[in-house]
Structure formats: structure tokens, C-alpha cells
Amino acid sequence: MYLSEDDVRDIFSIISQRFFHAMVFMEIMNPVFIKKNVEKSISQSGAVFTWGAQNGKELVRLASEFHWQGDRSLVEGMIEIAPIYKVIEKIGTIRNLSNKIAVLKK
């Protein structure tokens, strides 16, 4: 993730303080890929990944007032662009390692 763990905790805190009900959609990166610039556009931007989460459940420890609703693998969206991802998505390891959109609700 581009933000530090403390930054993400602060964002959740701000959302929690300002909204009685909230739904948060957050892209998360598997910790395996931290410190690796896997995309050219990311390395060119100078962004540094400092931490990651395997799934949205891990984000609940940063914001206990939020409840994990589920994760969506970004591989699912790639199926629209390249149908070969329909096969790739079935490989559990790839699905588990890919970036995800975590959904949390307050």
C-alpha cells in the first residue's frame, strides 16, 4: 500500500468520526509484494509500498468499529479485459496473491 499502517488507521478514524454509517472499499496488496515495484507506472511515480494485508479481515484490527464484508480479487475484473484470466482466476494461489478490493462497513 502507498500509505503507512498509521495513515490507514487515521483514515478509518476520520471516516468513523464523521459518518454514522459508512462503507469503505480499499485496495489492498498482499505483503509478499511489498518492496517490489511490479508495475512500471508505480515505479515511475516514486511510490513506495510500506505494508500490506492478505485480506480485508486484517484491516479490522486497525478499525474495530468496522466489520469486514468481503474481498474481491482484482483478477475478477481482469476477465473483462483478457478472457484468459477466467482460467487464471481458478488457480487459488494466484487469486490469493493478487491485489484485492476489501469491503468494510461501519
Short mmCIF file of N, CA and C in Angstrom, two decimals:
data_model
loop_
_atom_site.label_atom_id
_atom_site.label_comp_id
_atom_site.label_asym_id
_atom_site.label_seq_id
_atom_site.Cartn_x
_atom_site.Cartn_y
_atom_site.Cartn_z
N MET A 1 0.83 -1.17 0.00
CA MET A 1 0.00 0.00 0.00
C MET A 1 0.88 1.24 0.00
N TYR A 2 0.37 2.27 -0.60
CA TYR A 2 1.10 3.53 -0.64
C TYR A 2 1.14 4.19 0.73
N LEU A 3 0.12 4.00 1.51
CA LEU A 3 0.01 4.63 2.82
C LEU A 3 0.60 3.71 3.89
N SER A 4 1.05 4.33 4.95
CA SER A 4 1.55 3.53 6.07
C SER A 4 0.37 2.97 6.85
N GLU A 5 0.65 2.02 7.69
CA GLU A 5 -0.39 1.44 8.53
C GLU A 5 -1.04 2.52 9.40
N ASP A 6 -0.23 3.42 9.94
CA ASP A 6 -0.78 4.50 10.76
C ASP A 6 -1.68 5.43 9.94
N ASP A 7 -1.30 5.71 8.70
CA ASP A 7 -2.14 6.55 7.83
C ASP A 7 -3.50 5.90 7.59
N VAL A 8 -3.50 4.60 7.34
CA VAL A 8 -4.76 3.90 7.09
C VAL A 8 -5.61 3.91 8.36
N ARG A 9 -4.98 3.71 9.51
CA ARG A 9 -5.70 3.76 10.79
C ARG A 9 -6.33 5.15 10.97
N ASP A 10 -5.57 6.20 10.64
CA ASP A 10 -6.09 7.57 10.74
C ASP A 10 -7.27 7.80 9.80
N ILE A 11 -7.19 7.27 8.59
CA ILE A 11 -8.29 7.43 7.63
C ILE A 11 -9.56 6.76 8.16
N PHE A 12 -9.41 5.55 8.67
CA PHE A 12 -10.56 4.87 9.25
C PHE A 12 -11.14 5.67 10.42
N SER A 13 -10.27 6.24 11.23
CA SER A 13 -10.72 7.04 12.37
C SER A 13 -11.51 8.26 11.91
N ILE A 14 -11.01 8.94 10.89
CA ILE A 14 -11.71 10.13 10.35
C ILE A 14 -13.08 9.73 9.80
N ILE A 15 -13.13 8.65 9.04
CA ILE A 15 -14.40 8.18 8.49
C ILE A 15 -15.36 7.84 9.62
N SER A 16 -14.87 7.16 10.62
CA SER A 16 -15.70 6.74 11.74
C SER A 16 -16.26 7.93 12.51
N GLN A 17 -15.44 8.95 12.70
CA GLN A 17 -15.87 10.14 13.45
C GLN A 17 -16.90 10.97 12.69
N ARG A 18 -16.83 10.96 11.38
CA ARG A 18 -17.67 11.84 10.57
C ARG A 18 -18.94 11.18 10.02
N PHE A 19 -18.96 9.85 10.01
CA PHE A 19 -20.10 9.15 9.42
C PHE A 19 -20.62 8.09 10.39
N PHE A 20 -21.93 8.14 10.63
CA PHE A 20 -22.55 7.14 11.49
C PHE A 20 -22.56 5.78 10.81
N HIS A 21 -22.88 5.77 9.51
CA HIS A 21 -22.84 4.56 8.69
C HIS A 21 -21.87 4.82 7.54
N ALA A 22 -21.04 3.85 7.23
CA ALA A 22 -20.10 4.03 6.13
C ALA A 22 -19.75 2.67 5.52
N MET A 23 -19.48 2.71 4.23
CA MET A 23 -18.99 1.52 3.52
C MET A 23 -17.67 1.95 2.89
N VAL A 24 -16.61 1.21 3.17
CA VAL A 24 -15.27 1.55 2.67
C VAL A 24 -14.82 0.45 1.71
N PHE A 25 -14.37 0.89 0.54
CA PHE A 25 -13.79 -0.02 -0.44
C PHE A 25 -12.32 0.36 -0.55
N MET A 26 -11.42 -0.56 -0.21
CA MET A 26 -10.00 -0.24 -0.18
C MET A 26 -9.19 -1.30 -0.91
N GLU A 27 -8.35 -0.84 -1.82
CA GLU A 27 -7.46 -1.79 -2.49
C GLU A 27 -6.36 -2.18 -1.53
N ILE A 28 -6.12 -3.47 -1.42
CA ILE A 28 -5.06 -3.96 -0.55
C ILE A 28 -4.09 -4.81 -1.37
N MET A 29 -2.85 -4.78 -0.93
CA MET A 29 -1.80 -5.53 -1.60
C MET A 29 -1.27 -6.59 -0.65
N ASN A 30 -1.06 -7.78 -1.18
CA ASN A 30 -0.51 -8.87 -0.40
C ASN A 30 0.90 -8.49 0.06
N PRO A 31 1.24 -8.76 1.33
CA PRO A 31 2.57 -8.43 1.86
C PRO A 31 3.73 -9.03 1.07
N VAL A 32 3.47 -10.11 0.33
CA VAL A 32 4.52 -10.74 -0.48
C VAL A 32 5.13 -9.74 -1.46
N PHE A 33 4.33 -8.78 -1.91
CA PHE A 33 4.79 -7.86 -2.95
C PHE A 33 5.31 -6.53 -2.41
N ILE A 34 5.35 -6.37 -1.11
CA ILE A 34 5.89 -5.15 -0.53
C ILE A 34 7.38 -5.06 -0.89
N LYS A 35 7.81 -3.86 -1.15
CA LYS A 35 9.20 -3.55 -1.54
C LYS A 35 9.51 -3.97 -2.97
N LYS A 36 8.50 -4.40 -3.71
CA LYS A 36 8.70 -4.78 -5.11
C LYS A 36 7.85 -3.87 -5.98
N ASN A 37 8.47 -3.16 -6.88
CA ASN A 37 7.71 -2.34 -7.82
C ASN A 37 7.35 -3.22 -9.00
N VAL A 38 6.16 -3.74 -8.99
CA VAL A 38 5.76 -4.70 -10.01
C VAL A 38 5.18 -4.04 -11.26
N GLU A 39 4.79 -2.79 -11.18
CA GLU A 39 4.25 -2.10 -12.34
C GLU A 39 5.11 -0.90 -12.68
N LYS A 40 5.36 -0.73 -13.95
CA LYS A 40 6.20 0.37 -14.41
C LYS A 40 5.67 1.72 -13.95
N SER A 41 4.35 1.93 -14.06
CA SER A 41 3.76 3.21 -13.68
C SER A 41 3.97 3.51 -12.20
N ILE A 42 3.96 2.47 -11.38
CA ILE A 42 4.16 2.66 -9.94
C ILE A 42 5.61 3.02 -9.66
N SER A 43 6.55 2.31 -10.25
CA SER A 43 7.96 2.62 -10.00
C SER A 43 8.31 4.00 -10.52
N GLN A 44 7.70 4.43 -11.63
CA GLN A 44 7.97 5.76 -12.17
C GLN A 44 7.41 6.87 -11.28
N SER A 45 6.36 6.56 -10.53
CA SER A 45 5.75 7.57 -9.67
C SER A 45 6.57 7.81 -8.40
N GLY A 46 7.46 6.89 -8.09
CA GLY A 46 8.26 7.02 -6.87
C GLY A 46 7.53 6.51 -5.64
N ALA A 47 6.35 5.94 -5.81
CA ALA A 47 5.58 5.41 -4.68
C ALA A 47 6.33 4.23 -4.07
N VAL A 48 6.24 4.15 -2.77
CA VAL A 48 6.88 3.06 -2.04
C VAL A 48 5.81 2.33 -1.25
N PHE A 49 5.73 1.04 -1.40
CA PHE A 49 4.79 0.25 -0.63
C PHE A 49 5.44 -0.07 0.71
N THR A 50 4.74 0.23 1.78
CA THR A 50 5.32 0.05 3.11
C THR A 50 4.73 -1.11 3.89
N TRP A 51 3.50 -1.51 3.54
CA TRP A 51 2.89 -2.65 4.23
C TRP A 51 1.73 -3.16 3.40
N GLY A 52 1.24 -4.31 3.76
CA GLY A 52 0.14 -4.89 3.02
C GLY A 52 -0.73 -5.75 3.92
N ALA A 53 -1.77 -6.28 3.33
CA ALA A 53 -2.70 -7.15 4.06
C ALA A 53 -3.12 -8.28 3.12
N GLN A 54 -3.21 -9.47 3.66
CA GLN A 54 -3.62 -10.60 2.83
C GLN A 54 -5.09 -10.54 2.51
N ASN A 55 -5.88 -9.94 3.40
CA ASN A 55 -7.31 -9.81 3.16
C ASN A 55 -7.88 -8.69 4.02
N GLY A 56 -9.11 -8.35 3.76
CA GLY A 56 -9.75 -7.26 4.48
C GLY A 56 -9.97 -7.53 5.95
N LYS A 57 -10.01 -8.81 6.34
CA LYS A 57 -10.16 -9.14 7.76
C LYS A 57 -9.04 -8.51 8.58
N GLU A 58 -7.85 -8.42 7.99
CA GLU A 58 -6.70 -7.85 8.70
C GLU A 58 -6.89 -6.36 8.98
N LEU A 59 -7.71 -5.68 8.18
CA LEU A 59 -7.93 -4.25 8.38
C LEU A 59 -8.79 -3.97 9.61
N VAL A 60 -9.57 -4.94 10.04
CA VAL A 60 -10.44 -4.75 11.20
C VAL A 60 -9.62 -4.45 12.46
N ARG A 61 -8.43 -4.97 12.54
CA ARG A 61 -7.59 -4.68 13.72
C ARG A 61 -7.17 -3.21 13.77
N LEU A 62 -7.23 -2.52 12.63
CA LEU A 62 -6.92 -1.08 12.60
C LEU A 62 -8.14 -0.24 12.94
N ALA A 63 -9.31 -0.81 12.76
CA ALA A 63 -10.55 -0.07 12.96
C ALA A 63 -11.63 -1.02 13.44
N SER A 64 -11.66 -1.26 14.73
CA SER A 64 -12.55 -2.28 15.29
C SER A 64 -14.03 -1.96 15.11
N GLU A 65 -14.39 -0.70 14.85
CA GLU A 65 -15.79 -0.35 14.65
C GLU A 65 -16.29 -0.72 13.24
N PHE A 66 -15.38 -1.16 12.39
CA PHE A 66 -15.73 -1.61 11.04
C PHE A 66 -15.81 -3.13 11.02
N HIS A 67 -16.68 -3.63 10.15
CA HIS A 67 -16.85 -5.07 10.01
C HIS A 67 -16.54 -5.46 8.57
N TRP A 68 -15.73 -6.49 8.45
CA TRP A 68 -15.33 -6.98 7.13
C TRP A 68 -16.53 -7.59 6.43
N GLN A 69 -16.77 -7.17 5.19
CA GLN A 69 -17.89 -7.68 4.40
C GLN A 69 -17.44 -8.68 3.33
N GLY A 70 -16.18 -8.58 2.93
CA GLY A 70 -15.67 -9.50 1.92
C GLY A 70 -14.57 -8.85 1.09
N ASP A 71 -13.95 -9.64 0.26
CA ASP A 71 -12.89 -9.18 -0.65
C ASP A 71 -13.24 -9.56 -2.07
N ARG A 72 -12.81 -8.76 -3.01
CA ARG A 72 -12.94 -9.09 -4.44
C ARG A 72 -11.55 -9.04 -5.04
N SER A 73 -11.15 -10.13 -5.65
CA SER A 73 -9.84 -10.19 -6.29
C SER A 73 -9.85 -9.34 -7.55
N LEU A 74 -8.78 -8.60 -7.78
CA LEU A 74 -8.69 -7.79 -8.99
C LEU A 74 -8.59 -8.67 -10.24
N VAL A 75 -8.23 -9.93 -10.05
CA VAL A 75 -8.20 -10.87 -11.18
C VAL A 75 -9.60 -10.98 -11.78
N GLU A 76 -10.63 -10.89 -10.94
CA GLU A 76 -12.02 -10.98 -11.43
C GLU A 76 -12.29 -9.89 -12.47
N GLY A 77 -11.82 -8.69 -12.21
CA GLY A 77 -12.03 -7.59 -13.14
C GLY A 77 -11.22 -7.74 -14.41
N MET A 78 -10.11 -8.40 -14.33
CA MET A 78 -9.25 -8.58 -15.50
C MET A 78 -9.90 -9.49 -16.54
N ILE A 79 -10.85 -10.30 -16.11
CA ILE A 79 -11.55 -11.20 -17.04
C ILE A 79 -12.20 -10.40 -18.16
N GLU A 80 -12.69 -9.20 -17.84
CA GLU A 80 -13.32 -8.34 -18.84
C GLU A 80 -12.32 -7.88 -19.89
N ILE A 81 -11.08 -7.71 -19.49
CA ILE A 81 -10.03 -7.22 -20.40
C ILE A 81 -9.41 -8.35 -21.20
N ALA A 82 -9.10 -9.44 -20.51
CA ALA A 82 -8.44 -10.58 -21.14
C ALA A 82 -9.08 -11.87 -20.63
N PRO A 83 -9.87 -12.53 -21.45
CA PRO A 83 -10.60 -13.73 -21.02
C PRO A 83 -9.71 -14.84 -20.44
N ILE A 84 -8.42 -14.85 -20.73
CA ILE A 84 -7.53 -15.87 -20.17
C ILE A 84 -7.55 -15.84 -18.64
N TYR A 85 -7.89 -14.67 -18.08
CA TYR A 85 -7.97 -14.56 -16.63
C TYR A 85 -9.08 -15.41 -16.03
N LYS A 86 -10.02 -15.85 -16.86
CA LYS A 86 -11.07 -16.75 -16.39
C LYS A 86 -10.44 -18.05 -15.90
N VAL A 87 -9.40 -18.49 -16.60
CA VAL A 87 -8.66 -19.70 -16.21
C VAL A 87 -7.73 -19.38 -15.04
N ILE A 88 -7.02 -18.27 -15.15
CA ILE A 88 -6.06 -17.88 -14.10
C ILE A 88 -6.75 -17.71 -12.76
N GLU A 89 -7.97 -17.14 -12.77
CA GLU A 89 -8.71 -16.87 -11.54
C GLU A 89 -9.04 -18.14 -10.77
N LYS A 90 -9.10 -19.25 -11.47
CA LYS A 90 -9.42 -20.53 -10.84
C LYS A 90 -8.24 -21.10 -10.05
N ILE A 91 -7.04 -20.56 -10.29
CA ILE A 91 -5.84 -21.03 -9.58
C ILE A 91 -5.79 -20.30 -8.24
N GLY A 92 -6.06 -21.02 -7.18
CA GLY A 92 -6.18 -20.44 -5.84
C GLY A 92 -5.01 -19.57 -5.42
N THR A 93 -3.80 -20.02 -5.70
CA THR A 93 -2.61 -19.27 -5.29
C THR A 93 -2.60 -17.89 -5.93
N ILE A 94 -2.90 -17.83 -7.20
CA ILE A 94 -2.90 -16.54 -7.90
C ILE A 94 -4.01 -15.66 -7.35
N ARG A 95 -5.18 -16.23 -7.17
CA ARG A 95 -6.32 -15.47 -6.64
C ARG A 95 -5.99 -14.92 -5.24
N ASN A 96 -5.30 -15.71 -4.42
CA ASN A 96 -4.97 -15.30 -3.06
C ASN A 96 -3.85 -14.27 -3.01
N LEU A 97 -2.95 -14.29 -4.00
CA LEU A 97 -1.83 -13.35 -4.01
C LEU A 97 -2.17 -12.01 -4.69
N SER A 98 -3.18 -12.01 -5.52
CA SER A 98 -3.47 -10.79 -6.28
C SER A 98 -4.01 -9.69 -5.36
N ASN A 99 -3.87 -8.45 -5.82
CA ASN A 99 -4.46 -7.34 -5.09
C ASN A 99 -5.96 -7.57 -4.99
N LYS A 100 -6.53 -7.01 -3.94
CA LYS A 100 -7.95 -7.18 -3.70
C LYS A 100 -8.59 -5.84 -3.38
N ILE A 101 -9.89 -5.80 -3.53
CA ILE A 101 -10.68 -4.70 -3.01
C ILE A 101 -11.36 -5.24 -1.75
N ALA A 102 -10.98 -4.68 -0.61
CA ALA A 102 -11.58 -5.08 0.66
C ALA A 102 -12.80 -4.19 0.90
N VAL A 103 -13.86 -4.80 1.39
CA VAL A 103 -15.10 -4.07 1.67
C VAL A 103 -15.35 -4.16 3.16
N LEU A 104 -15.43 -2.97 3.80
CA LEU A 104 -15.69 -2.91 5.24
C LEU A 104 -16.86 -1.97 5.49
N LYS A 105 -17.65 -2.29 6.51
CA LYS A 105 -18.84 -1.50 6.78
C LYS A 105 -18.87 -1.11 8.26
N LYS A 106 -19.33 0.11 8.48
CA LYS A 106 -19.50 0.58 9.86
C LYS A 106 -20.98 0.70 10.13
#
